[in-house]
mmCIF file of C-alpha atoms and ligand atoms in Angstrom:
data_model
loop_
_atom_site.group_PDB
_atom_site.id
_atom_site.type_symbol
_atom_site.label_atom_id
_atom_site.label_comp_id
_atom_site.label_asym_id
_atom_site.label_seq_id
_atom_site.Cartn_x
_atom_site.Cartn_y
_atom_site.Cartn_z
ATOM 1 C CA MET Q 623 87.756 82.657 119.708
ATOM 2 C CA LYS Q 624 84.693 82.666 116.805
ATOM 3 C CA VAL Q 625 83.899 85.004 115.518
ATOM 4 C CA LEU Q 626 79.777 86.102 114.271
ATOM 5 C CA ALA Q 627 80.830 89.693 111.742
ATOM 6 C CA ILE Q 628 78.165 91.796 110.284
ATOM 7 C CA GLU Q 629 79.203 94.274 107.573
ATOM 8 C CA SER Q 630 76.612 96.995 105.988
ATOM 9 C CA THR Q 631 78.336 100.217 105.530
ATOM 10 C CA CYS Q 632 77.042 100.773 101.599
ATOM 11 C CA ASP Q 633 74.952 98.301 99.155
ATOM 12 C CA GLU Q 634 76.668 95.059 100.181
ATOM 13 C CA THR Q 635 75.624 92.977 103.689
ATOM 14 C CA ALA Q 636 77.346 90.809 105.023
ATOM 15 C CA ALA Q 637 78.103 88.466 107.455
ATOM 16 C CA ALA Q 638 80.696 85.731 108.613
ATOM 17 C CA VAL Q 639 81.302 83.354 111.108
ATOM 18 C CA VAL Q 640 85.295 83.098 111.413
ATOM 19 C CA GLU Q 641 87.881 82.384 114.372
ATOM 20 C CA ASN Q 642 91.588 82.728 115.593
ATOM 21 C CA CYS Q 643 94.572 80.689 113.516
ATOM 22 C CA GLY Q 644 97.582 80.819 114.392
ATOM 23 C CA GLU Q 645 98.801 84.342 114.176
ATOM 24 C CA GLY Q 646 96.072 85.014 111.381
ATOM 25 C CA VAL Q 647 91.930 84.322 111.380
ATOM 26 C CA LYS Q 648 90.335 81.147 109.196
ATOM 27 C CA ILE Q 649 86.613 82.304 107.462
ATOM 28 C CA LEU Q 650 84.387 79.542 108.500
ATOM 29 C CA ASN Q 651 82.216 80.553 106.610
ATOM 30 C CA SER Q 652 80.886 84.361 104.534
ATOM 31 C CA VAL Q 653 77.999 85.115 103.593
ATOM 32 C CA VAL Q 654 77.371 88.382 101.095
ATOM 33 C CA ALA Q 655 74.035 90.429 99.776
ATOM 34 C CA SER Q 656 74.701 92.707 97.267
ATOM 35 C CA SER Q 657 72.488 95.026 95.784
ATOM 36 C CA VAL Q 658 74.993 96.764 93.013
ATOM 37 C CA LEU Q 659 72.640 95.858 90.076
ATOM 38 C CA MET Q 660 69.859 97.448 91.410
ATOM 39 C CA HIS Q 661 71.954 101.355 91.530
ATOM 40 C CA GLN Q 662 73.493 100.873 87.794
ATOM 41 C CA LYS Q 663 70.799 102.368 86.251
ATOM 42 C CA TYR Q 664 71.105 105.362 88.563
ATOM 43 C CA GLY Q 665 75.099 104.975 87.736
ATOM 44 C CA GLY Q 666 75.870 105.692 91.641
ATOM 45 C CA ILE Q 667 74.657 104.476 94.928
ATOM 46 C CA VAL Q 668 71.501 105.767 95.939
ATOM 47 C CA PRO Q 669 71.321 105.450 100.034
ATOM 48 C CA GLU Q 670 67.844 105.374 99.952
ATOM 49 C CA VAL Q 671 68.118 102.064 98.186
ATOM 50 C CA ALA Q 672 70.499 100.755 99.723
ATOM 51 C CA ALA Q 673 70.097 101.368 103.078
ATOM 52 C CA ARG Q 674 66.106 99.134 101.791
ATOM 53 C CA GLU Q 675 68.001 96.425 100.765
ATOM 54 C CA GLN Q 676 70.144 97.056 103.761
ATOM 55 C CA ILE Q 677 66.907 96.001 105.687
ATOM 56 C CA LYS Q 678 66.111 92.917 103.733
ATOM 57 C CA SER Q 679 69.072 91.129 103.613
ATOM 58 C CA ILE Q 680 70.407 91.498 107.072
ATOM 59 C CA ILE Q 681 68.282 88.584 108.607
ATOM 60 C CA PRO Q 682 69.095 86.199 105.902
ATOM 61 C CA VAL Q 683 72.530 86.318 105.724
ATOM 62 C CA ILE Q 684 72.770 86.118 109.608
ATOM 63 C CA THR Q 685 70.420 83.861 109.599
ATOM 64 C CA GLU Q 686 72.429 81.679 107.014
ATOM 65 C CA SER Q 687 76.267 82.546 108.708
ATOM 66 C CA VAL Q 688 74.925 81.231 112.123
ATOM 67 C CA GLY Q 689 73.767 77.958 111.086
ATOM 68 C CA GLU Q 690 73.357 75.670 113.635
ATOM 69 C CA ASP Q 691 76.582 77.615 115.197
ATOM 70 C CA LYS Q 692 75.153 80.170 118.048
ATOM 71 C CA ASP Q 693 76.175 78.283 120.757
ATOM 72 C CA SER Q 694 79.863 78.278 120.135
ATOM 73 C CA ILE Q 695 79.991 81.449 119.463
ATOM 74 C CA GLN Q 696 81.772 84.199 121.416
ATOM 75 C CA GLY Q 697 81.661 87.622 120.289
ATOM 76 C CA VAL Q 698 79.539 89.685 117.991
ATOM 77 C CA ALA Q 699 81.194 91.890 116.190
ATOM 78 C CA VAL Q 700 80.449 94.926 113.130
ATOM 79 C CA SER Q 701 81.656 98.152 111.527
ATOM 80 C CA PHE Q 702 80.594 101.088 112.279
ATOM 81 C CA GLY Q 703 82.219 103.311 109.617
ATOM 82 C CA PRO Q 704 83.129 104.990 107.564
ATOM 83 C CA GLY Q 705 79.541 104.690 105.454
ATOM 84 C CA LEU Q 706 75.845 105.424 104.720
ATOM 85 C CA MET Q 707 74.032 106.039 107.910
ATOM 86 C CA GLY Q 708 71.119 104.401 106.999
ATOM 87 C CA SER Q 709 73.428 101.950 105.742
ATOM 88 C CA LEU Q 710 75.144 101.561 108.599
ATOM 89 C CA LEU Q 711 72.902 101.912 111.302
ATOM 90 C CA VAL Q 712 70.871 97.902 110.197
ATOM 91 C CA GLY Q 713 74.048 96.122 110.226
ATOM 92 C CA VAL Q 714 75.326 98.010 114.211
ATOM 93 C CA GLU Q 715 71.983 97.953 115.444
ATOM 94 C CA SER Q 716 71.479 94.402 114.243
ATOM 95 C CA ALA Q 717 75.221 93.447 116.371
ATOM 96 C CA LYS Q 718 74.189 95.149 119.280
ATOM 97 C CA ALA Q 719 70.680 93.362 119.415
ATOM 98 C CA LEU Q 720 72.454 89.453 119.243
ATOM 99 C CA SER Q 721 75.764 91.096 121.673
ATOM 100 C CA TRP Q 722 72.583 92.221 124.229
ATOM 101 C CA ALA Q 723 69.948 88.615 123.014
ATOM 102 C CA TRP Q 724 73.212 86.656 123.776
ATOM 103 C CA LYS Q 725 75.312 87.765 126.758
ATOM 104 C CA LYS Q 726 78.564 87.908 124.403
ATOM 105 C CA PRO Q 727 81.302 91.047 123.658
ATOM 106 C CA LEU Q 728 80.670 92.676 121.282
ATOM 107 C CA TYR Q 729 83.812 94.612 119.244
ATOM 108 C CA SER Q 730 83.353 97.986 116.781
ATOM 109 C CA VAL Q 731 85.573 98.253 113.535
ATOM 110 C CA ASN Q 732 86.462 100.696 111.779
ATOM 111 C CA HIS Q 733 85.572 98.976 107.445
ATOM 112 C CA MET Q 734 88.603 100.760 107.001
ATOM 113 C CA ALA Q 735 91.044 98.997 109.523
ATOM 114 C CA ALA Q 736 89.125 96.707 108.488
ATOM 115 C CA HIS Q 737 89.752 95.975 104.580
ATOM 116 C CA VAL Q 738 93.753 96.046 105.263
ATOM 117 C CA PHE Q 739 93.156 93.221 108.432
ATOM 118 C CA ALA Q 740 92.047 90.894 105.359
ATOM 119 C CA ASN Q 741 95.403 90.570 104.793
ATOM 120 C CA TRP Q 742 95.488 88.607 108.000
ATOM 121 C CA ILE Q 743 92.826 86.354 106.622
ATOM 122 C CA VAL Q 744 95.148 82.735 106.471
ATOM 123 C CA GLU Q 745 94.108 79.023 105.097
ATOM 124 C CA ASP Q 746 96.038 77.573 107.861
ATOM 125 C CA LYS Q 747 98.025 77.632 110.915
ATOM 126 C CA ASN Q 748 100.929 77.734 109.052
ATOM 127 C CA THR Q 749 100.300 80.361 105.744
ATOM 128 C CA GLU Q 750 102.335 83.435 107.176
ATOM 129 C CA VAL Q 751 100.817 86.761 108.022
ATOM 130 C CA PRO Q 752 102.045 90.477 107.842
ATOM 131 C CA MET Q 753 104.748 91.375 109.731
ATOM 132 C CA PHE Q 754 105.348 95.575 111.297
ATOM 133 C CA PRO Q 755 106.178 97.862 110.747
ATOM 134 C CA ALA Q 756 104.458 97.197 107.473
ATOM 135 C CA VAL Q 757 102.840 100.685 104.470
ATOM 136 C CA GLY Q 758 99.155 99.956 104.653
ATOM 137 C CA LEU Q 759 97.291 101.199 100.449
ATOM 138 C CA VAL Q 760 93.913 101.631 101.034
ATOM 139 C CA VAL Q 761 92.541 101.721 97.849
ATOM 140 C CA SER Q 762 88.607 101.981 97.173
ATOM 141 C CA GLY Q 763 84.804 103.341 96.590
ATOM 142 C CA GLY Q 764 85.859 106.195 99.105
ATOM 143 C CA HIS Q 765 89.280 105.852 99.941
ATOM 144 C CA THR Q 766 92.518 106.644 99.220
ATOM 145 C CA ASP Q 767 95.173 106.388 102.185
ATOM 146 C CA LEU Q 768 98.280 105.636 102.613
ATOM 147 C CA VAL Q 769 98.603 104.228 106.243
ATOM 148 C CA LEU Q 770 101.938 103.940 108.200
ATOM 149 C CA MET Q 771 100.938 100.747 110.006
ATOM 150 C CA LYS Q 772 103.664 100.367 113.758
ATOM 151 C CA ASN Q 773 101.623 97.065 115.141
ATOM 152 C CA THR Q 774 97.692 96.604 114.827
ATOM 153 C CA LYS Q 775 96.469 99.518 116.598
ATOM 154 C CA GLU Q 776 99.600 102.370 116.297
ATOM 155 C CA TRP Q 777 98.408 103.128 112.609
ATOM 156 C CA GLU Q 778 99.450 106.761 111.220
ATOM 157 C CA TRP Q 779 97.900 108.699 108.196
ATOM 158 C CA VAL Q 780 100.905 109.686 105.741
ATOM 159 C CA GLY Q 781 99.042 109.898 102.731
ATOM 160 C CA GLY Q 782 96.636 109.864 100.207
ATOM 161 C CA THR Q 783 94.047 111.077 97.995
ATOM 162 C CA ARG Q 784 93.420 115.231 97.863
ATOM 163 C CA ASP Q 785 90.824 114.776 95.760
ATOM 164 C CA ASP Q 786 88.421 111.895 94.689
ATOM 165 C CA ALA Q 787 89.289 108.516 96.026
ATOM 166 C CA VAL Q 788 90.500 106.284 92.971
ATOM 167 C CA GLY Q 789 87.536 103.894 93.327
ATOM 168 C CA GLU Q 790 85.520 106.847 92.609
ATOM 169 C CA ALA Q 791 87.689 108.140 89.316
ATOM 170 C CA PHE Q 792 87.074 104.334 87.834
ATOM 171 C CA ASP Q 793 83.651 104.372 88.020
ATOM 172 C CA LYS Q 794 83.535 108.476 86.877
ATOM 173 C CA ALA Q 795 85.974 108.035 84.079
ATOM 174 C CA ALA Q 796 83.362 104.570 83.108
ATOM 175 C CA ARG Q 797 80.851 106.763 82.583
ATOM 176 C CA LEU Q 798 82.185 108.538 80.639
ATOM 177 C CA LEU Q 799 83.250 106.172 78.527
ATOM 178 C CA GLY Q 800 79.791 104.175 78.562
ATOM 179 C CA LEU Q 801 80.790 101.723 80.325
ATOM 180 C CA PRO Q 802 78.290 100.693 83.331
ATOM 181 C CA TYR Q 803 78.851 100.948 87.026
ATOM 182 C CA PRO Q 804 80.417 99.323 88.982
ATOM 183 C CA GLY Q 805 83.469 101.292 86.528
ATOM 184 C CA GLY Q 806 86.927 99.527 87.929
ATOM 185 C CA PRO Q 807 85.442 95.705 86.679
ATOM 186 C CA GLU Q 808 84.646 97.105 83.450
ATOM 187 C CA ILE Q 809 87.939 98.542 82.592
ATOM 188 C CA SER Q 810 89.851 95.493 83.316
ATOM 189 C CA LYS Q 811 87.553 94.265 81.041
ATOM 190 C CA ALA Q 812 88.822 96.811 78.526
ATOM 191 C CA VAL Q 813 91.704 97.027 78.838
ATOM 192 C CA GLU Q 814 91.818 93.239 78.280
ATOM 193 C CA ARG Q 815 90.510 93.948 75.119
ATOM 194 C CA VAL Q 816 93.065 95.883 74.088
ATOM 195 C CA THR Q 817 95.860 94.726 72.230
ATOM 196 C CA VAL Q 818 99.436 95.082 71.392
ATOM 197 C CA GLN Q 819 98.689 96.664 67.641
ATOM 198 C CA MET Q 820 95.884 99.003 69.578
ATOM 199 C CA LYS Q 821 98.983 99.981 71.833
ATOM 200 C CA GLU Q 822 101.103 100.851 69.158
ATOM 201 C CA ARG Q 823 98.384 103.185 67.471
ATOM 202 C CA PHE Q 824 96.779 104.490 69.244
ATOM 203 C CA GLY Q 825 98.558 104.600 73.122
ATOM 204 C CA SER Q 826 100.425 108.396 72.150
ATOM 205 C CA LYS Q 827 96.996 109.320 70.468
ATOM 206 C CA PHE Q 828 95.845 109.577 74.248
ATOM 207 C CA LYS Q 829 98.384 109.970 77.262
ATOM 208 C CA LEU Q 830 96.051 111.186 79.706
ATOM 209 C CA PRO Q 831 98.344 113.176 82.916
ATOM 210 C CA ARG Q 832 99.815 111.593 86.357
ATOM 211 C CA PRO Q 833 98.763 114.977 88.611
ATOM 212 C CA LEU Q 834 101.390 114.946 91.669
ATOM 213 C CA PHE Q 835 103.759 111.877 89.813
ATOM 214 C CA ASN Q 836 107.444 113.601 90.447
ATOM 215 C CA GLU Q 837 106.237 115.498 93.811
ATOM 216 C CA ASP Q 838 108.519 114.030 96.673
ATOM 217 C CA SER Q 839 105.224 113.236 98.564
ATOM 218 C CA LEU Q 840 102.378 110.726 99.359
ATOM 219 C CA ASP Q 841 99.710 113.181 98.149
ATOM 220 C CA MET Q 842 98.038 111.996 95.130
ATOM 221 C CA SER Q 843 94.752 113.466 92.642
ATOM 222 C CA PHE Q 844 92.845 111.285 90.100
ATOM 223 C CA SER Q 845 90.616 114.274 89.816
ATOM 224 C CA GLY Q 846 92.219 115.979 87.412
ATOM 225 C CA LEU Q 847 92.533 112.232 84.892
ATOM 226 C CA LYS Q 848 88.291 112.373 84.578
ATOM 227 C CA ALA Q 849 88.929 116.134 83.855
ATOM 228 C CA ALA Q 850 91.045 115.030 80.812
ATOM 229 C CA ILE Q 851 89.152 112.027 79.310
ATOM 230 C CA SER Q 852 85.908 114.181 79.739
ATOM 231 C CA LYS Q 853 87.485 117.089 77.403
ATOM 232 C CA ILE Q 854 89.006 114.062 74.519
ATOM 233 C CA VAL Q 855 85.652 112.363 74.861
ATOM 234 C CA THR Q 856 84.142 116.100 74.197
ATOM 235 C CA THR Q 857 87.110 116.672 71.231
ATOM 236 C CA LEU Q 858 86.310 113.917 69.552
ATOM 237 C CA GLY Q 859 82.322 113.962 70.075
ATOM 238 C CA SER Q 860 81.807 110.024 69.520
ATOM 239 C CA VAL Q 861 83.868 107.921 70.781
ATOM 240 C CA ASP Q 862 83.921 104.120 68.466
ATOM 241 C CA GLU Q 863 84.249 100.941 70.761
ATOM 242 C CA LYS Q 864 87.428 100.443 69.984
ATOM 243 C CA THR Q 865 88.674 103.787 71.123
ATOM 244 C CA ARG Q 866 86.624 104.059 74.279
ATOM 245 C CA ASP Q 867 89.423 100.226 75.401
ATOM 246 C CA VAL Q 868 92.292 102.272 74.805
ATOM 247 C CA LEU Q 869 91.348 105.297 76.515
ATOM 248 C CA ALA Q 870 89.748 102.846 79.595
ATOM 249 C CA TRP Q 871 93.471 101.347 79.228
ATOM 250 C CA GLU Q 872 95.837 104.706 79.324
ATOM 251 C CA PHE Q 873 93.405 105.786 82.055
ATOM 252 C CA SER Q 874 94.345 102.229 84.578
ATOM 253 C CA GLU Q 875 97.686 103.151 83.212
ATOM 254 C CA ALA Q 876 97.817 106.016 84.657
ATOM 255 C CA VAL Q 877 95.945 105.048 87.754
ATOM 256 C CA ILE Q 878 98.525 102.506 88.843
ATOM 257 C CA GLU Q 879 101.761 104.281 87.569
ATOM 258 C CA ILE Q 880 100.229 107.094 90.084
ATOM 259 C CA LEU Q 881 99.385 104.785 93.373
ATOM 260 C CA ILE Q 882 103.146 102.187 92.646
ATOM 261 C CA LYS Q 883 105.411 105.175 92.353
ATOM 262 C CA LYS Q 884 103.569 106.664 96.133
ATOM 263 C CA THR Q 885 103.768 102.823 97.492
ATOM 264 C CA MET Q 886 107.135 102.763 97.003
ATOM 265 C CA LEU Q 887 108.063 106.072 97.724
ATOM 266 C CA ALA Q 888 106.730 105.560 101.216
ATOM 267 C CA VAL Q 889 108.339 102.573 101.341
ATOM 268 C CA GLU Q 890 111.930 104.468 100.532
ATOM 269 C CA ARG Q 891 110.502 106.501 103.421
ATOM 270 C CA TYR Q 892 109.259 104.057 105.617
ATOM 271 C CA LYS Q 893 111.006 101.184 105.238
ATOM 272 C CA PRO Q 894 108.606 98.640 106.603
ATOM 273 C CA LYS Q 895 109.206 94.565 106.267
ATOM 274 C CA SER Q 896 105.481 94.442 104.576
ATOM 275 C CA VAL Q 897 103.828 95.998 102.311
ATOM 276 C CA LEU Q 898 99.109 95.681 102.348
ATOM 277 C CA MET Q 899 97.372 96.178 100.064
ATOM 278 C CA ALA Q 900 93.257 96.380 100.892
ATOM 279 C CA GLY Q 901 89.574 97.506 99.584
ATOM 280 C CA GLY Q 902 87.295 96.996 96.721
ATOM 281 C CA VAL Q 903 90.204 98.456 94.040
ATOM 282 C CA ALA Q 904 92.736 96.124 95.181
ATOM 283 C CA ALA Q 905 91.174 93.542 92.939
ATOM 284 C CA ASN Q 906 92.079 95.101 90.193
ATOM 285 C CA LYS Q 907 95.194 92.822 88.342
ATOM 286 C CA GLN Q 908 97.176 94.925 86.763
ATOM 287 C CA LEU Q 909 97.991 96.239 89.945
ATOM 288 C CA ARG Q 910 97.701 93.855 92.342
ATOM 289 C CA GLU Q 911 100.682 92.443 89.342
ATOM 290 C CA ASN Q 912 102.507 95.113 89.106
ATOM 291 C CA LEU Q 913 102.525 96.229 92.861
ATOM 292 C CA LYS Q 914 103.496 92.538 94.137
ATOM 293 C CA MET Q 915 106.759 93.207 91.603
ATOM 294 C CA ALA Q 916 107.670 96.873 92.817
ATOM 295 C CA VAL Q 917 107.996 95.126 96.390
ATOM 296 C CA GLU Q 918 108.717 92.951 96.177
ATOM 297 C CA GLY Q 919 112.253 93.558 94.249
ATOM 298 C CA VAL Q 920 113.020 95.639 97.000
ATOM 299 C CA GLY Q 921 114.910 93.434 99.540
ATOM 300 C CA GLU Q 922 113.416 91.549 101.881
ATOM 301 C CA VAL Q 923 110.218 93.767 101.986
ATOM 302 C CA LYS Q 924 107.097 90.935 101.641
ATOM 303 C CA PHE Q 925 103.819 91.855 99.400
ATOM 304 C CA PHE Q 926 100.302 90.962 100.983
ATOM 305 C CA CYS Q 927 97.451 91.303 99.054
ATOM 306 C CA PRO Q 928 93.558 89.463 99.971
ATOM 307 C CA GLU Q 929 92.369 86.930 97.597
ATOM 308 C CA LEU Q 930 89.665 88.687 94.886
ATOM 309 C CA ARG Q 931 86.529 87.793 96.941
ATOM 310 C CA TYR Q 932 87.654 89.291 100.339
ATOM 311 C CA CYS Q 933 88.827 93.054 98.470
ATOM 312 C CA GLY Q 934 85.016 93.603 97.978
ATOM 313 C CA ASP Q 935 83.014 94.678 101.485
ATOM 314 C CA ASN Q 936 82.696 91.576 103.215
ATOM 315 C CA ALA Q 937 81.619 91.010 107.030
ATOM 316 C CA ALA Q 938 84.637 87.844 106.707
ATOM 317 C CA MET Q 939 87.739 91.534 107.182
ATOM 318 C CA VAL Q 940 85.531 92.571 109.873
ATOM 319 C CA GLY Q 941 85.892 89.489 111.086
ATOM 320 C CA ALA Q 942 89.738 89.669 111.090
ATOM 321 C CA ALA Q 943 89.916 92.556 112.679
ATOM 322 C CA ALA Q 944 87.391 91.917 115.200
ATOM 323 C CA ILE Q 945 90.073 88.794 116.099
ATOM 324 C CA ILE Q 946 93.523 91.142 115.605
ATOM 325 C CA ALA Q 947 93.319 94.646 117.485
ATOM 326 C CA PRO Q 948 89.897 93.781 119.231
ATOM 327 C CA ARG Q 949 88.122 97.091 120.258
ATOM 328 C CA GLU Q 950 85.065 95.500 122.419
ATOM 329 C CA VAL Q 951 82.513 98.794 123.225
ATOM 330 C CA LYS Q 952 79.579 98.275 125.332
ATOM 331 C CA PRO Q 953 76.791 98.079 123.194
ATOM 332 C CA VAL Q 954 74.808 101.208 124.499
ATOM 333 C CA ASN Q 955 77.768 103.606 124.391
ATOM 334 C CA LEU Q 956 77.986 102.659 119.788
ATOM 335 C CA LYS Q 957 76.403 104.514 117.716
ATOM 336 C CA PRO Q 958 77.712 104.309 113.728
ATOM 337 C CA ASP Q 959 80.109 107.367 112.282
ATOM 338 C CA PRO Q 960 79.630 107.611 108.828
ATOM 339 C CA SER Q 961 83.289 109.682 108.258
ATOM 340 C CA VAL Q 962 84.557 108.359 110.964
ATOM 341 C CA THR Q 963 88.993 108.478 108.914
ATOM 342 C CA THR Q 964 90.912 105.560 107.793
ATOM 343 C CA VAL Q 965 93.294 106.305 110.876
HETATM 344 N N1 LIG Y 1951 89.305 95.204 88.906
HETATM 345 C C1 LIG Y 1951 88.586 96.833 89.629
HETATM 346 N N2 LIG Y 1951 89.383 97.719 88.827
HETATM 347 C C2 LIG Y 1951 89.369 98.443 89.856
HETATM 348 N N3 LIG Y 1951 88.089 99.120 90.402
HETATM 349 C C3 LIG Y 1951 87.250 98.306 90.858
HETATM 350 C C4 LIG Y 1951 88.321 96.496 90.699
HETATM 351 N N4 LIG Y 1951 86.515 96.218 91.102
HETATM 352 C C5 LIG Y 1951 86.271 97.312 91.614
HETATM 353 N N5 LIG Y 1951 86.178 97.648 92.425
HETATM 354 C C6 LIG Y 1951 86.474 99.517 92.532
HETATM 355 O O1 LIG Y 1951 86.724 99.019 93.798
HETATM 356 C C7 LIG Y 1951 85.079 100.114 94.380
HETATM 357 C C8 LIG Y 1951 84.301 99.356 95.455
HETATM 358 O O2 LIG Y 1951 85.298 98.648 96.490
HETATM 359 P P1 LIG Y 1951 84.374 99.413 97.635
HETATM 360 O O3 LIG Y 1951 83.373 97.691 98.525
HETATM 361 O O4 LIG Y 1951 85.969 98.715 99.070
HETATM 362 O O5 LIG Y 1951 83.958 100.004 97.870
HETATM 363 P P2 LIG Y 1951 83.143 100.789 98.590
HETATM 364 O O6 LIG Y 1951 82.970 100.132 100.076
HETATM 365 O O7 LIG Y 1951 81.857 101.505 98.370
HETATM 366 O O8 LIG Y 1951 83.606 102.770 100.072
HETATM 367 P P3 LIG Y 1951 84.823 102.500 101.245
HETATM 368 O O9 LIG Y 1951 85.504 100.994 101.510
HETATM 369 O O10 LIG Y 1951 86.085 103.355 101.220
HETATM 370 O O11 LIG Y 1951 83.521 102.971 101.857
HETATM 371 C C9 LIG Y 1951 83.939 100.851 93.171
HETATM 372 O O12 LIG Y 1951 84.655 101.606 93.079
HETATM 373 C C10 LIG Y 1951 84.735 99.425 92.260
HETATM 374 O O13 LIG Y 1951 84.241 100.172 90.191
HETATM 375 MG MG1 LIG Y 1952 84.984 99.429 101.076
#
């Protein structure tokens, strides 16, 4: 089945054409327009600006994705939430209109599930896809969840953050350190600048807490880390570049240690065949490498993580979700839902 997928939950306007391939989904094209740079001067996303940019980009992005291929498209998929209402409306109404005009089925996709289904994107029919049961670690700008996937549609929420999402924590910590928005990639760059000598010299001076680390639960908490950074910055008065980078490194270490500890606790409890990571924060190099090592250290468990370009918001993952776990809906019944949960 060939599907046109649309994504407009936040500040990315995206469209993709995908089709099934072996046990996974092949991407025929994936177009993404982002308004992230427009939000930089505000240090975060401004919903009204994001919605206006969605309106400007949606038709050019869909037109580029569909190209001359319109007649071969067999269905239209769209993320209906969670996200920002103004942004969601643009993608959902466009998808409904196309489904109606082309007389093709419409598939509703939960944006968080779509992040997870990015792990079913394959190069060719021989590429391995995740096996069930699977533990999913969803780490994005607005969510931090651990889910137990029994199959493509039966999921159980088993843990996650009690307060800030991990991407939000990266963004807030970066802001406190004077680094631009979005903070995740900036903190990663700062981590790369930290030398072994800097770690030895300053590391212990700025040790941050690891909230809930030793508790036998899959709960996580990241807001205390942000508060700890704020306290250090206030005490120091001003932060030079080296201190900033060391603090960014220590923050990143703390977050990654918590995520790995809790994911491995879920692995111990649920004995999955695969562990899947997904969401914008899954682009973090240290997290990808360290979690892969930890998971693959446990017997037969396989680790999956999408290619970097499919970690942040994109429509290819929406198409993957519609093909692997289709949920057909009548256009008249589909409404955006800004606060739908991951499971
Ligand atoms: N290398 C990285 N390290 C850590 N965080 C990163 C990295 N790259 C991106 N991020 C973070 O990923 C987040 C964006 O991810 P994503 O696009 O999945 O979130 P969102 O769509 O805004 O939220 P949600 O998917 O929860 O609705 C931002 O918080 C950003 O800082
Ligand atoms: Mg997202």
